[in-house]
Amino acid sequence: MRARTPGGKAGGRRAGRGGKGRRLPRGLGGIGLRGRLTLLHTGLFFVAGTALLWVTYLLTARALEQRITSKLPRKAALVPVRPAPPLETPSADMPRTATVALVQQVTDGADVVLAELVRNSILVMVVLGALAVLLGWLVTDRVLRPLHRVTETAERLSESTLHERIALDGPQDDVKRLADTFDSMLDRLQRAFDAQRRFVNNASHELRTPIAITRTLIEVALEEPDASEDLRVLGKALLSANARHERLIEGLLLLARSENEPPVLRPVDLAEVIRSALEQLQPTAERRKVAVTAELEPVVANGEAVLLERCAVNVVENAIKYNMRGGDVIVRLARERGDAVLTVENTGPVIPAYEVDGLFEPFRRLQDRVGSAQGAGLGLSIVRAIATAHGGTARAAARPGGGLIVTLSIPSASPASRSSDRRPAGCPYTPSSPSPPPRGPRSADAR
């Protein structure tokens, strides 16, 4: 009897596909966990179904063969199958030939039954496979629902929402342990952030208070009419050192805030912010004989106006202070590919390319600036921290011929509707009105 395996190549392909359930092709890498688990379950179902069909086929074929051979005479069952001659005269072999023909007919009928079994089994397996896909998709969604809660909570988290917890109910399984571990981690994070916030607030008070008292005492001593000239010289030196300490403390506190506290996002007119920064720094530029030119396009970004103004003041002040006498500073604001891009370029001494990246590190300055009374090396560190807090970047590059090019990029909002305040390069920046007092805190530090 001829024994045939069901499914042929199709069954082999299904088995092969199911056998690769643990390692999906690269094209499936973008499918989510729910889809991958559904494909895995479906593949395993088809592998098991193909194996079951193959075993059923073999057992049925063997049972039919045994049933046929048990109902026929032994000799007839052993006669080889051969085609009958077209025309034969009746002879004594006719009964045996009829028996052989009967055996052939029975075996052919068994083959038909087996083929029908294979076809029907494949149809049933396809229908059940589609049902398995649907059920697998629904069951997987239910199983992964707690994980979705973990993911949604993690996506909502920020420093202001660390109080949220998953608080998953249910049996103590792997998902419950994961959710509880995540909640414990959030507890530790919240305690750490609260402790850090308290430290910054306490440090702000404890550090500023003695500095303010010292400044007041020095100023009172200098107001004495009988103060000697030496005392006045010493007092002015102490006031200068005291002011530098104030800027250092203010810069450190601002750096800690910008690195650890998310800004309050509101629409901010960056052109107006930069104009305010330029007006604040106009006296400094005039004192150092530095020409400041500006090209400001109307750009609106979502951010905190005070921090963005401080960022602009720091980077422009840095460009003015570390410049040659009679040098230039060029400030550009534009909207590029959905980002607000501020570029500040200045003349000055040649800066080695390998030292540029270090300028963004706290207390890092160029070698010839160490010990300089102009700053403590926090200006560009604060600039990068503020840009990063707003989802942007800050980078610098050495300018050919000397100087530095600092580029800030933060996501922009819808373009401003007001007209452009564009001044071509080479035209000095002049405030449209008398310089108002600074709206925000004074510059923390210029590098």
PDB file of C-alpha atoms in Angstrom, residues 310-320 344 379-380 383 406 445-447:
ATOM      1  CA  ARG A 310      19.062  84.147  31.071  1.00  0.00           C
ATOM      2  CA  CYS A 311      20.306  81.754  28.419  1.00  0.00           C
ATOM      3  CA  ALA A 312      20.479  84.547  25.836  1.00  0.00           C
ATOM      4  CA  VAL A 313      22.155  86.944  28.272  1.00  0.00           C
ATOM      5  CA  ASN A 314      24.809  84.397  29.199  1.00  0.00           C
ATOM      6  CA  VAL A 315      25.759  83.450  25.665  1.00  0.00           C
ATOM      7  CA  VAL A 316      25.823  87.056  24.382  1.00  0.00           C
ATOM      8  CA  GLU A 317      27.683  88.328  27.448  1.00  0.00           C
ATOM      9  CA  ASN A 318      30.203  85.549  26.993  1.00  0.00           C
ATOM     10  CA  ALA A 319      30.707  86.680  23.385  1.00  0.00           C
ATOM     11  CA  ILE A 320      31.196  90.316  24.460  1.00  0.00           C
ATOM     12  CA  VAL A 344      26.023  83.900  18.439  1.00  0.00           C
ATOM     13  CA  GLY A 379      28.017  80.575  31.742  1.00  0.00           C
ATOM     14  CA  LEU A 380      27.950  78.011  28.938  1.00  0.00           C
ATOM     15  CA  VAL A 383      23.239  77.704  28.619  1.00  0.00           C
ATOM     16  CA  VAL A 406      27.694  79.075  19.748  1.00  0.00           C
ATOM     17  CA  ASP A 445      28.107  84.174  35.010  1.00  0.00           C
ATOM     18  CA  ALA A 446      29.847  84.525  31.714  1.00  0.00           C
ATOM     19  CA  ARG A 447      32.511  82.062  30.899  1.00  0.00           C
TER      20      ARG A 447
END
